[in-house]
């Protein structure tokens, strides 16, 4: 009797472990094909929706991260106007470019991926990285936003690789 | 569901490895109690152990597969033989194409470029089709009806990026002077709620029009729908009616709901039915499905595919049409016969390249085979309509003038921020006639429609000998709206000397426009051509040129290229070098035609054997500061250029109003 119970428990534990391992491995297998495995895994693991998402879903989660980072950066830019008034021109440029990410790139990517024409989503995601780089350059080497713009470039590259899997 | 999805790939991949493990497991157990129990309940023990080993096997598979792409193959694909040829998808990722992991040009400390309104407004074209504002993509349902050329297109009425897609509409008497009309179709039914996407028109025997188009349903399933003009007597075809029984086609078994779009114009089969083809994919194999119909409402799917090519990914905007082997006129889509070849064209979703191949169509079973399978549709070596920025193209038979006409979507190569700032994005190419190259029999030849000549204003003719390593300014006043036709000849003495000189290394086999460094790299016999949209000091310039190279067999090979790498100081625009080899037959001079229209340059080599479209965004070489130069960067060869440059008028494309339509009706 005990033996049978033990066997049943062992089976259940093994099945559960397989399930957990498999879920983890779906994210891992996907992230392996991106240029930044660790970033990809940490972004997806931090979001509870990842566990039940297909590749489209994972792409949409990362686009949501792009959106969040954009808002955070815009807030940072707004705060800098008072602290660094000499940087107004560069800040204006960044503000405009990040608003493009928020109002054009992100909605375009969400709509395209949801509707099954991922190539337009790829355009939007690539552009988020382009706008971040352009913003960074505007400071001619003295950027107060470097870690934020670098994050955007990295997330853009990772997201783009995942969107390509949908083509 | 995640768990079942995640389990399936692993078990599918590990099917074979599992069995030896389970067999081994039987022998490895040594616990007698367990064995006794196993004998009594063998199934449970076997299950437990095999689960355990499956667990171990999958863990091993995880850590063992370092190559991400291979693991993806094993886990998710159950496709054919391991790809030896370059997989279009992976090739797209690893090739340095313009939309790859491109970083802004220049180093980190190069200041960013800030666009101003003057620069941005200059970019708008004078004689290429574009809506008044916002985003456009694929050409849709082009046709000629009751005296008007109709053009429909994918349009976003709300933004300068893709989204909220509806059918824009415009008409013209001559494919050049357009009048914008109200939107033809919007996303107002459940079967196109998420997008009124690409489609094509067919003329029925009684002259009436049916339009088939892809709708993205309210659940984002791609379906095909039927629409037709509300009023056959309205030459402007302003209003369209959607068939009440839509959708007429839904994704068939085996085809995913998001891999079924862009129906073609129909053609008559010898059995008297109408036949269409629709692009799709199965795993990574691009395919084209075939359907027969008599009424465009009910369809019968053929068991055969029109064609399939492994490792090419999704086929979008498939086009299928006959071309004459001997004549230079176009053919109605239903024409067939001994004198005819058929073209299969597809837009490759993976690489954003339009490819085509020449082949033979078998009407009895709706299949087609290419003349040369080594350059089959979608392969990296296969032919392209255009070696630059040109996608989602579509032809139609112009029964008015007996031509087959090609439209191509030309997207932007700048940042979306600039598109938002300037308020628009994308152009269409100048419509081109398409015929089979009767001299080579192996490729198509395209040429801007004759009607574009109506835009030519004053011209100047030149005959200039250009020595090696020289640049000659061409005095033409304004240089942003030009039509240039040119003939080049390498001086015979230069040619003979170089061909005879063994120290001149053969390079034709290695040369490619994209990878050989651009127009500033000097060779024995090239590059030479024009620098358009150049400022006085040539700090910004867009060379359009021939590069002639000696081959290992001492024969010459000519390449036709556009180098946009120095077209702009801006570092948030894409600046590739485009081009391809161009066949030059015995006795032919090197000829090129260039249409310059602000931010677009369309170039045609050898009468349209090799075509290149590029988008350029100069910051200085704009308005009056834009100049034209002739150059010869060859090390030793002297070149003679004989050419004419026309100033081009605007096409004055404008919105619909009564007077405009009446004025056009009178021309």
CSV table of C-alpha atoms in Angstrom, one decimal, chain B residues 59-493:
chain,number,residue,atom,x,y,z
B,59,UNK,CA,16.5,18.6,-18.9
B,60,UNK,CA,19.4,17.2,-20.8
B,61,UNK,CA,17.9,18.5,-24.1
B,62,UNK,CA,17.7,21.9,-22.5
B,63,UNK,CA,21.2,22.2,-21.4
B,64,UNK,CA,22.7,20.3,-24.4
B,65,UNK,CA,21.2,22.5,-27.1
B,66,UNK,CA,23.4,25.6,-27.1
B,67,UNK,CA,22.5,26.6,-30.6
B,68,UNK,CA,19.2,28.4,-30.1
B,69,UNK,CA,18.2,28.1,-33.7
B,70,UNK,CA,18.7,24.4,-33.8
B,71,UNK,CA,16.8,23.8,-30.6
B,72,UNK,CA,13.9,25.8,-32.1
B,73,UNK,CA,14.0,23.6,-35.1
B,74,UNK,CA,13.9,20.4,-33.1
B,75,UNK,CA,11.3,21.6,-30.7
B,76,UNK,CA,8.9,23.4,-32.9
B,77,UNK,CA,9.4,22.5,-36.5
B,78,UNK,CA,8.5,19.1,-37.9
B,79,UNK,CA,9.4,20.3,-41.3
B,80,UNK,CA,11.4,18.6,-44.1
B,81,UNK,CA,15.0,17.8,-44.4
B,82,UNK,CA,17.4,19.9,-42.3
B,83,UNK,CA,17.9,23.1,-44.3
B,84,UNK,CA,21.2,23.0,-46.2
B,85,UNK,CA,20.3,26.1,-48.2
B,86,UNK,CA,20.1,29.4,-46.3
B,87,UNK,CA,16.8,29.5,-44.5
B,88,UNK,CA,15.1,32.7,-45.5
B,89,UNK,CA,14.2,33.5,-42.0
B,90,UNK,CA,17.6,33.0,-40.5
B,91,UNK,CA,19.3,34.5,-43.5
B,92,UNK,CA,17.1,37.6,-43.0
B,93,UNK,CA,18.4,37.8,-39.4
B,94,UNK,CA,22.1,37.4,-40.2
B,95,UNK,CA,22.4,39.4,-43.5
B,96,UNK,CA,23.1,43.0,-43.0
B,97,UNK,CA,19.9,44.2,-44.6
B,98,UNK,CA,18.7,47.7,-43.9
B,99,UNK,CA,16.3,46.7,-41.2
B,100,UNK,CA,18.6,44.4,-39.3
B,101,UNK,CA,20.1,45.2,-35.9
B,102,UNK,CA,21.2,48.5,-37.4
B,103,UNK,CA,22.7,51.0,-35.2
B,104,UNK,CA,22.7,54.7,-35.9
B,105,UNK,CA,25.6,55.5,-38.2
B,106,UNK,CA,28.7,57.2,-36.8
B,107,UNK,CA,30.1,56.7,-33.3
B,108,UNK,CA,28.3,57.4,-30.1
B,109,UNK,CA,29.6,60.9,-29.9
B,110,UNK,CA,28.5,62.0,-33.4
B,111,UNK,CA,25.7,64.5,-32.6
B,112,UNK,CA,22.2,63.4,-33.4
B,113,UNK,CA,20.5,65.1,-36.3
B,114,UNK,CA,17.5,67.3,-35.6
B,115,UNK,CA,15.2,67.6,-38.5
B,116,UNK,CA,13.5,70.9,-39.3
B,117,UNK,CA,10.3,71.5,-41.1
B,118,UNK,CA,12.1,72.8,-44.2
B,119,UNK,CA,14.0,69.6,-44.6
B,120,UNK,CA,11.0,67.4,-43.9
B,121,UNK,CA,8.6,69.2,-46.2
B,122,UNK,CA,11.1,69.0,-49.1
B,123,UNK,CA,10.9,65.2,-48.9
B,124,UNK,CA,7.3,65.1,-50.2
B,125,UNK,CA,7.4,64.0,-53.9
B,126,UNK,CA,6.1,66.0,-56.9
B,127,UNK,CA,5.0,63.2,-59.2
B,128,UNK,CA,4.8,59.9,-57.2
B,129,UNK,CA,1.5,58.7,-55.9
B,130,UNK,CA,0.9,59.4,-52.3
B,131,UNK,CA,-2.1,60.4,-50.2
B,132,UNK,CA,-2.4,63.9,-48.8
B,133,UNK,CA,-1.2,62.7,-45.4
B,134,UNK,CA,-0.8,59.6,-43.2
B,135,UNK,CA,0.3,56.1,-43.9
B,136,UNK,CA,0.0,54.0,-47.0
B,137,UNK,CA,1.2,50.5,-47.8
B,138,UNK,CA,0.1,47.8,-50.4
B,139,UNK,CA,-1.4,48.7,-53.7
B,140,UNK,CA,-4.9,47.1,-54.1
B,141,UNK,CA,-7.2,46.2,-56.9
B,142,UNK,CA,-5.7,48.4,-59.7
B,143,UNK,CA,-7.9,48.4,-62.8
B,144,UNK,CA,-9.0,50.5,-65.8
B,145,UNK,CA,-12.8,51.1,-66.1
B,146,UNK,CA,-14.9,53.5,-68.3
B,147,UNK,CA,-12.0,55.7,-69.1
B,148,UNK,CA,-10.4,55.9,-65.7
B,149,UNK,CA,-7.4,54.1,-64.1
B,150,UNK,CA,-8.4,53.2,-60.6
B,151,UNK,CA,-5.9,52.8,-57.8
B,152,UNK,CA,-6.8,51.5,-54.3
B,153,UNK,CA,-4.3,51.2,-51.5
B,154,UNK,CA,-3.9,50.2,-47.8
B,155,UNK,CA,-4.4,53.4,-45.9
B,156,UNK,CA,-4.4,54.5,-42.2
B,157,UNK,CA,-6.7,57.5,-41.9
B,158,UNK,CA,-5.5,58.3,-38.4
B,159,UNK,CA,-1.7,58.2,-38.3
B,160,UNK,CA,1.5,58.2,-40.1
B,161,UNK,CA,2.3,54.6,-39.1
B,162,UNK,CA,0.5,51.3,-40.0
B,163,UNK,CA,-2.8,50.7,-38.4
B,164,UNK,CA,-6.7,51.0,-38.6
B,165,UNK,CA,-6.3,50.0,-42.3
B,166,UNK,CA,-9.0,50.9,-44.9
B,167,UNK,CA,-9.0,51.1,-48.7
B,168,UNK,CA,-7.9,54.5,-50.0
B,169,UNK,CA,-9.0,55.3,-53.6
B,170,UNK,CA,-7.8,57.6,-56.4
B,171,UNK,CA,-8.4,57.8,-60.2
B,172,UNK,CA,-6.4,59.1,-63.1
B,173,UNK,CA,-6.8,59.3,-66.9
B,174,UNK,CA,-3.1,58.6,-67.4
B,175,UNK,CA,-1.6,56.8,-64.4
B,176,UNK,CA,0.3,60.0,-63.5
B,177,UNK,CA,-2.2,62.8,-62.7
B,178,UNK,CA,-4.3,61.5,-59.9
B,179,UNK,CA,-7.4,62.8,-58.1
B,180,UNK,CA,-7.9,61.5,-54.6
B,181,UNK,CA,-11.4,60.1,-53.9
B,182,UNK,CA,-13.2,59.3,-50.7
B,183,UNK,CA,-12.3,56.1,-48.9
B,184,UNK,CA,-13.7,53.1,-50.8
B,185,UNK,CA,-14.0,50.5,-48.0
B,186,UNK,CA,-13.9,50.7,-44.3
B,187,UNK,CA,-13.7,48.1,-41.5
B,188,UNK,CA,-17.4,48.0,-40.8
B,189,UNK,CA,-18.3,44.3,-40.8
B,190,UNK,CA,-17.3,41.5,-38.4
B,191,UNK,CA,-15.4,39.8,-41.2
B,192,UNK,CA,-13.1,42.8,-41.7
B,193,UNK,CA,-13.4,44.6,-38.4
B,194,UNK,CA,-9.7,44.3,-37.7
B,195,UNK,CA,-8.6,45.4,-41.2
B,196,UNK,CA,-9.7,45.7,-44.8
B,197,UNK,CA,-6.5,44.3,-46.3
B,198,UNK,CA,-5.1,43.6,-49.7
B,199,UNK,CA,-7.1,42.4,-52.6
B,200,UNK,CA,-7.4,42.2,-56.4
B,201,UNK,CA,-10.0,43.0,-59.1
B,202,UNK,CA,-11.3,40.6,-61.8
B,203,UNK,CA,-13.4,41.6,-64.8
B,204,UNK,CA,-16.2,39.2,-65.6
B,205,UNK,CA,-17.2,38.4,-69.2
B,206,UNK,CA,-20.0,41.0,-69.1
B,207,UNK,CA,-17.5,43.7,-68.1
B,208,UNK,CA,-18.5,43.9,-64.5
B,209,UNK,CA,-16.0,44.0,-61.7
B,210,UNK,CA,-15.6,41.8,-58.7
B,211,UNK,CA,-13.1,42.5,-56.0
B,212,UNK,CA,-11.7,39.9,-53.7
B,213,UNK,CA,-9.9,41.1,-50.6
B,214,UNK,CA,-8.7,39.8,-47.3
B,215,UNK,CA,-10.5,40.8,-44.1
B,216,UNK,CA,-9.1,40.4,-40.6
B,217,UNK,CA,-12.2,39.4,-38.7
B,218,UNK,CA,-13.2,40.5,-35.2
B,219,UNK,CA,-11.3,37.5,-33.9
B,220,UNK,CA,-8.3,38.3,-36.1
B,221,UNK,CA,-8.8,35.4,-38.5
B,222,UNK,CA,-7.8,36.1,-42.1
B,223,UNK,CA,-10.7,35.5,-44.5
B,224,UNK,CA,-11.4,36.4,-48.1
B,225,UNK,CA,-14.4,38.6,-48.9
B,226,UNK,CA,-16.2,39.6,-52.1
B,227,UNK,CA,-17.1,43.2,-52.9
B,228,UNK,CA,-18.4,44.9,-56.0
B,229,UNK,CA,-19.2,48.5,-57.2
B,230,UNK,CA,-22.6,49.7,-56.0
B,231,UNK,CA,-23.2,51.5,-59.3
B,232,UNK,CA,-21.8,50.0,-62.5
B,233,UNK,CA,-22.6,53.3,-64.3
B,234,UNK,CA,-20.4,55.4,-62.0
B,235,UNK,CA,-17.1,55.7,-63.8
B,236,UNK,CA,-15.5,56.8,-60.6
B,237,UNK,CA,-16.7,53.7,-58.7
B,238,UNK,CA,-17.1,55.7,-55.6
B,239,UNK,CA,-19.2,53.3,-53.6
B,240,UNK,CA,-18.6,49.6,-53.0
B,241,UNK,CA,-20.9,46.9,-51.7
B,242,UNK,CA,-19.8,43.9,-49.7
B,243,UNK,CA,-21.4,40.6,-50.5
B,244,UNK,CA,-23.9,39.7,-47.8
B,245,UNK,CA,-22.6,36.1,-47.7
B,246,UNK,CA,-19.1,37.1,-46.7
B,247,UNK,CA,-16.6,35.6,-46.0
B,248,UNK,CA,-16.4,33.5,-49.2
B,249,UNK,CA,-13.2,31.8,-48.1
B,250,UNK,CA,-11.9,30.9,-44.6
B,251,UNK,CA,-8.5,29.3,-43.8
B,252,UNK,CA,-8.6,25.7,-45.0
B,253,UNK,CA,-7.6,22.8,-42.7
B,254,UNK,CA,-3.8,22.8,-42.2
B,255,UNK,CA,-3.5,26.6,-42.7
B,256,UNK,CA,-3.2,28.8,-39.7
B,257,UNK,CA,-5.7,31.6,-39.3
B,258,UNK,CA,-3.1,34.3,-39.8
B,259,UNK,CA,-1.4,32.8,-42.8
B,260,UNK,CA,-4.1,33.3,-45.4
B,261,UNK,CA,-4.2,36.6,-47.3
B,262,UNK,CA,-3.9,38.7,-50.5
B,263,UNK,CA,-6.1,36.9,-53.1
B,264,UNK,CA,-5.1,37.4,-56.8
B,265,UNK,CA,-7.0,38.5,-59.9
B,266,UNK,CA,-8.8,35.4,-61.2
B,267,UNK,CA,-8.1,33.8,-64.6
B,268,UNK,CA,-10.3,31.5,-66.7
B,269,UNK,CA,-9.4,27.8,-66.8
B,270,UNK,CA,-9.9,25.7,-69.9
B,271,UNK,CA,-12.8,24.2,-68.1
B,272,UNK,CA,-14.5,27.5,-68.1
B,273,UNK,CA,-14.1,28.2,-64.4
B,274,UNK,CA,-12.4,31.1,-62.6
B,275,UNK,CA,-9.3,30.3,-60.7
B,276,UNK,CA,-7.4,32.3,-58.0
B,277,UNK,CA,-4.4,31.7,-55.9
B,278,UNK,CA,-3.7,32.9,-52.3
B,279,UNK,CA,-0.3,32.9,-50.6
B,280,UNK,CA,0.3,31.1,-47.3
B,281,UNK,CA,2.9,28.9,-45.6
B,282,UNK,CA,3.2,25.5,-43.9
B,283,UNK,CA,5.9,25.7,-41.3
B,284,UNK,CA,8.7,27.5,-43.2
B,285,UNK,CA,7.6,26.5,-46.7
B,286,UNK,CA,6.0,29.3,-48.7
B,287,UNK,CA,3.1,28.1,-50.7
B,288,UNK,CA,0.3,29.3,-53.0
B,289,UNK,CA,-3.1,27.7,-52.6
B,290,UNK,CA,-5.5,27.4,-55.6
B,291,UNK,CA,-9.3,27.7,-55.7
B,292,UNK,CA,-11.8,27.4,-58.5
B,293,UNK,CA,-15.1,29.2,-58.7
B,294,UNK,CA,-17.9,30.0,-61.1
B,295,UNK,CA,-19.6,32.7,-59.1
B,296,UNK,CA,-16.9,34.1,-56.7
B,297,UNK,CA,-19.2,33.1,-53.9
B,298,UNK,CA,-18.5,29.4,-53.5
B,299,UNK,CA,-15.1,27.9,-54.1
B,300,UNK,CA,-13.5,24.5,-54.5
B,301,UNK,CA,-10.0,24.2,-53.2
B,302,UNK,CA,-7.6,22.2,-55.5
B,303,UNK,CA,-5.6,19.5,-53.8
B,304,UNK,CA,-2.5,20.7,-55.6
B,305,UNK,CA,-0.7,23.9,-54.8
B,306,UNK,CA,0.3,26.4,-57.6
B,307,UNK,CA,3.8,26.1,-56.2
B,308,UNK,CA,5.8,25.8,-53.0
B,309,UNK,CA,9.4,26.6,-52.1
B,310,UNK,CA,10.9,25.3,-48.8
B,311,UNK,CA,12.5,27.7,-46.4
B,312,UNK,CA,11.0,30.9,-47.8
B,313,UNK,CA,8.5,31.7,-45.1
B,314,UNK,CA,5.1,33.3,-45.7
B,315,UNK,CA,4.2,34.3,-49.2
B,316,UNK,CA,2.3,37.6,-49.2
B,317,UNK,CA,0.8,39.4,-52.2
B,318,UNK,CA,1.2,36.5,-54.6
B,319,UNK,CA,0.8,37.5,-58.2
B,320,UNK,CA,0.4,35.2,-61.2
B,321,UNK,CA,0.1,36.2,-64.8
B,322,UNK,CA,1.0,35.3,-68.4
B,323,UNK,CA,3.7,37.1,-70.5
B,324,UNK,CA,4.3,36.8,-74.2
B,325,UNK,CA,7.4,35.0,-75.3
B,326,UNK,CA,7.6,37.1,-78.5
B,327,UNK,CA,5.6,40.3,-78.3
B,328,UNK,CA,6.1,43.3,-76.1
B,329,UNK,CA,2.5,43.9,-75.2
B,330,UNK,CA,0.8,42.8,-72.0
B,331,UNK,CA,-1.6,39.9,-71.8
B,332,UNK,CA,-4.9,39.5,-70.1
B,333,UNK,CA,-4.6,37.3,-67.0
B,334,UNK,CA,-6.6,34.5,-68.7
B,335,UNK,CA,-4.4,34.2,-71.7
B,336,UNK,CA,-2.6,30.9,-72.2
B,337,UNK,CA,-0.9,29.0,-75.0
B,338,UNK,CA,2.3,27.9,-76.5
B,339,UNK,CA,3.5,31.5,-77.0
B,340,UNK,CA,3.2,32.3,-73.4
B,341,UNK,CA,5.2,31.8,-70.1
B,342,UNK,CA,3.8,32.4,-66.7
B,343,UNK,CA,5.2,34.5,-63.9
B,344,UNK,CA,4.8,33.6,-60.2
B,345,UNK,CA,5.7,36.4,-57.9
B,346,UNK,CA,5.5,36.6,-54.1
B,347,UNK,CA,6.4,39.1,-51.4
B,348,UNK,CA,8.6,37.4,-48.8
B,349,UNK,CA,7.4,38.4,-45.3
B,350,UNK,CA,10.7,37.4,-43.8
B,351,UNK,CA,13.0,39.6,-45.9
B,352,UNK,CA,10.6,42.2,-47.4
B,353,UNK,CA,11.7,41.4,-50.8
B,354,UNK,CA,9.6,40.7,-53.9
B,355,UNK,CA,10.8,37.8,-55.9
B,356,UNK,CA,9.5,36.3,-59.2
B,357,UNK,CA,10.3,33.4,-61.5
B,358,UNK,CA,9.5,32.6,-65.1
B,359,UNK,CA,7.9,29.2,-65.6
B,360,UNK,CA,5.3,27.0,-67.1
B,361,UNK,CA,1.7,26.7,-66.0
B,362,UNK,CA,-0.3,23.5,-66.2
B,363,UNK,CA,-4.0,24.4,-66.3
B,364,UNK,CA,-5.2,20.8,-65.9
B,365,UNK,CA,-4.1,20.7,-62.3
B,366,UNK,CA,-3.4,24.3,-61.5
B,367,UNK,CA,0.3,23.9,-61.0
B,368,UNK,CA,3.4,25.8,-62.2
B,369,UNK,CA,7.0,24.9,-62.4
B,370,UNK,CA,9.9,27.4,-62.7
B,371,UNK,CA,12.2,27.2,-65.8
B,372,UNK,CA,15.2,27.4,-63.5
B,373,UNK,CA,14.6,25.8,-60.1
B,374,UNK,CA,18.0,27.1,-58.8
B,375,UNK,CA,16.5,30.6,-58.8
B,376,UNK,CA,13.0,29.6,-57.7
B,377,UNK,CA,10.6,32.1,-56.1
B,378,UNK,CA,11.9,33.4,-52.8
B,379,UNK,CA,15.4,32.0,-52.8
B,380,UNK,CA,18.1,34.5,-52.0
B,381,UNK,CA,19.4,34.1,-55.6
B,382,UNK,CA,16.0,34.5,-57.3
B,383,UNK,CA,15.1,37.4,-59.5
B,384,UNK,CA,13.6,40.6,-58.1
B,385,UNK,CA,11.4,43.2,-59.7
B,386,UNK,CA,13.6,45.8,-57.9
B,387,UNK,CA,16.8,45.6,-55.9
B,388,UNK,CA,16.0,48.5,-53.6
B,389,UNK,CA,13.1,49.4,-51.5
B,390,UNK,CA,10.0,47.9,-53.2
B,391,UNK,CA,7.4,45.5,-51.7
B,392,UNK,CA,3.9,44.1,-51.9
B,393,UNK,CA,3.8,44.8,-55.6
B,394,UNK,CA,0.9,44.0,-57.8
B,395,UNK,CA,0.2,43.9,-61.6
B,396,UNK,CA,-2.9,44.4,-63.6
B,397,UNK,CA,-3.8,44.0,-67.2
B,398,UNK,CA,-4.6,47.4,-68.7
B,399,UNK,CA,-7.1,46.6,-71.5
B,400,UNK,CA,-7.1,50.3,-72.5
B,401,UNK,CA,-3.6,50.1,-74.0
B,402,UNK,CA,-2.8,46.4,-73.9
B,403,UNK,CA,-0.2,46.6,-71.2
B,404,UNK,CA,0.6,44.8,-68.0
B,405,UNK,CA,1.3,47.4,-65.4
B,406,UNK,CA,3.2,47.0,-62.1
B,407,UNK,CA,2.6,49.0,-58.9
B,408,UNK,CA,5.0,48.7,-55.9
B,409,UNK,CA,4.8,50.0,-52.4
B,410,UNK,CA,7.8,52.1,-51.5
B,411,UNK,CA,8.1,52.5,-47.7
B,412,UNK,CA,10.2,55.1,-45.9
B,413,UNK,CA,13.7,54.5,-44.8
B,414,UNK,CA,13.7,57.1,-42.0
B,415,UNK,CA,12.6,57.1,-38.4
B,416,UNK,CA,8.9,57.0,-37.5
B,417,UNK,CA,9.4,60.2,-35.5
B,418,UNK,CA,10.2,61.9,-38.8
B,419,UNK,CA,7.1,60.4,-40.4
B,420,UNK,CA,5.0,61.6,-37.5
B,421,UNK,CA,6.6,65.1,-37.8
B,422,UNK,CA,6.1,65.4,-41.5
B,423,UNK,CA,2.7,63.8,-41.2
B,424,UNK,CA,3.0,61.1,-43.9
B,425,UNK,CA,4.7,57.8,-44.8
B,426,UNK,CA,5.2,55.9,-48.0
B,427,UNK,CA,4.9,56.3,-51.7
B,428,UNK,CA,4.1,54.1,-54.7
B,429,UNK,CA,6.6,53.6,-57.5
B,430,UNK,CA,5.8,55.1,-60.8
B,431,UNK,CA,3.7,52.5,-62.6
B,432,UNK,CA,5.8,50.3,-64.8
B,433,UNK,CA,5.0,48.2,-67.9
B,434,UNK,CA,6.2,44.6,-67.5
B,435,UNK,CA,7.1,42.3,-70.3
B,436,UNK,CA,9.3,39.3,-70.7
B,437,UNK,CA,12.8,40.2,-71.9
B,438,UNK,CA,12.5,38.6,-75.4
B,439,UNK,CA,16.3,38.8,-75.8
B,440,UNK,CA,17.2,36.8,-72.8
B,441,UNK,CA,13.9,35.0,-72.3
B,442,UNK,CA,14.8,34.6,-68.6
B,443,UNK,CA,13.8,37.8,-66.9
B,444,UNK,CA,11.2,40.6,-67.0
B,445,UNK,CA,11.9,44.1,-68.2
B,446,UNK,CA,10.1,47.0,-66.5
B,447,UNK,CA,9.9,50.6,-67.7
B,448,UNK,CA,8.0,53.7,-66.4
B,449,UNK,CA,4.8,54.1,-68.2
B,450,UNK,CA,5.0,56.3,-71.3
B,451,UNK,CA,2.6,58.8,-69.9
B,452,UNK,CA,5.3,60.1,-67.5
B,453,UNK,CA,6.8,61.9,-70.4
B,454,UNK,CA,3.9,64.3,-70.2
B,455,UNK,CA,5.7,65.8,-67.2
B,456,UNK,CA,8.9,66.5,-69.1
B,457,UNK,CA,9.6,70.2,-69.3
B,458,UNK,CA,12.8,71.7,-70.7
B,459,UNK,CA,15.8,69.4,-71.4
B,460,UNK,CA,19.5,69.7,-72.0
B,461,UNK,CA,21.6,67.2,-74.0
B,462,UNK,CA,25.2,66.4,-73.1
B,463,UNK,CA,28.1,64.4,-74.6
B,464,UNK,CA,31.0,64.3,-72.1
B,465,UNK,CA,34.2,62.3,-72.0
B,466,UNK,CA,35.0,61.6,-68.3
B,467,UNK,CA,38.6,60.6,-67.5
B,468,UNK,CA,39.4,58.3,-64.7
B,469,UNK,CA,38.9,59.7,-61.2
B,470,UNK,CA,36.9,62.7,-62.2
B,471,UNK,CA,33.7,64.4,-61.2
B,472,UNK,CA,31.9,66.7,-63.6
B,473,UNK,CA,29.1,69.1,-62.5
B,474,UNK,CA,26.1,68.9,-64.8
B,475,UNK,CA,24.5,72.3,-65.3
B,476,UNK,CA,20.7,71.8,-65.1
B,477,UNK,CA,19.4,74.5,-62.8
B,478,UNK,CA,17.1,72.6,-60.4
B,479,UNK,CA,18.0,69.0,-59.7
B,480,UNK,CA,15.3,67.6,-57.5
B,481,UNK,CA,12.7,66.7,-60.1
B,482,UNK,CA,14.6,65.1,-63.0
B,483,UNK,CA,14.3,62.4,-65.7
B,484,UNK,CA,17.7,61.4,-67.0
B,485,UNK,CA,18.3,59.0,-69.9
B,486,UNK,CA,22.0,58.1,-70.4
B,487,UNK,CA,24.2,55.9,-72.5
B,488,UNK,CA,27.8,55.1,-71.4
B,489,UNK,CA,30.6,53.6,-73.2
B,490,UNK,CA,34.0,52.6,-71.9
B,491,UNK,CA,36.6,53.8,-74.4
B,492,UNK,CA,37.8,50.9,-76.5
B,493,UNK,CA,41.4,51.6,-75.8
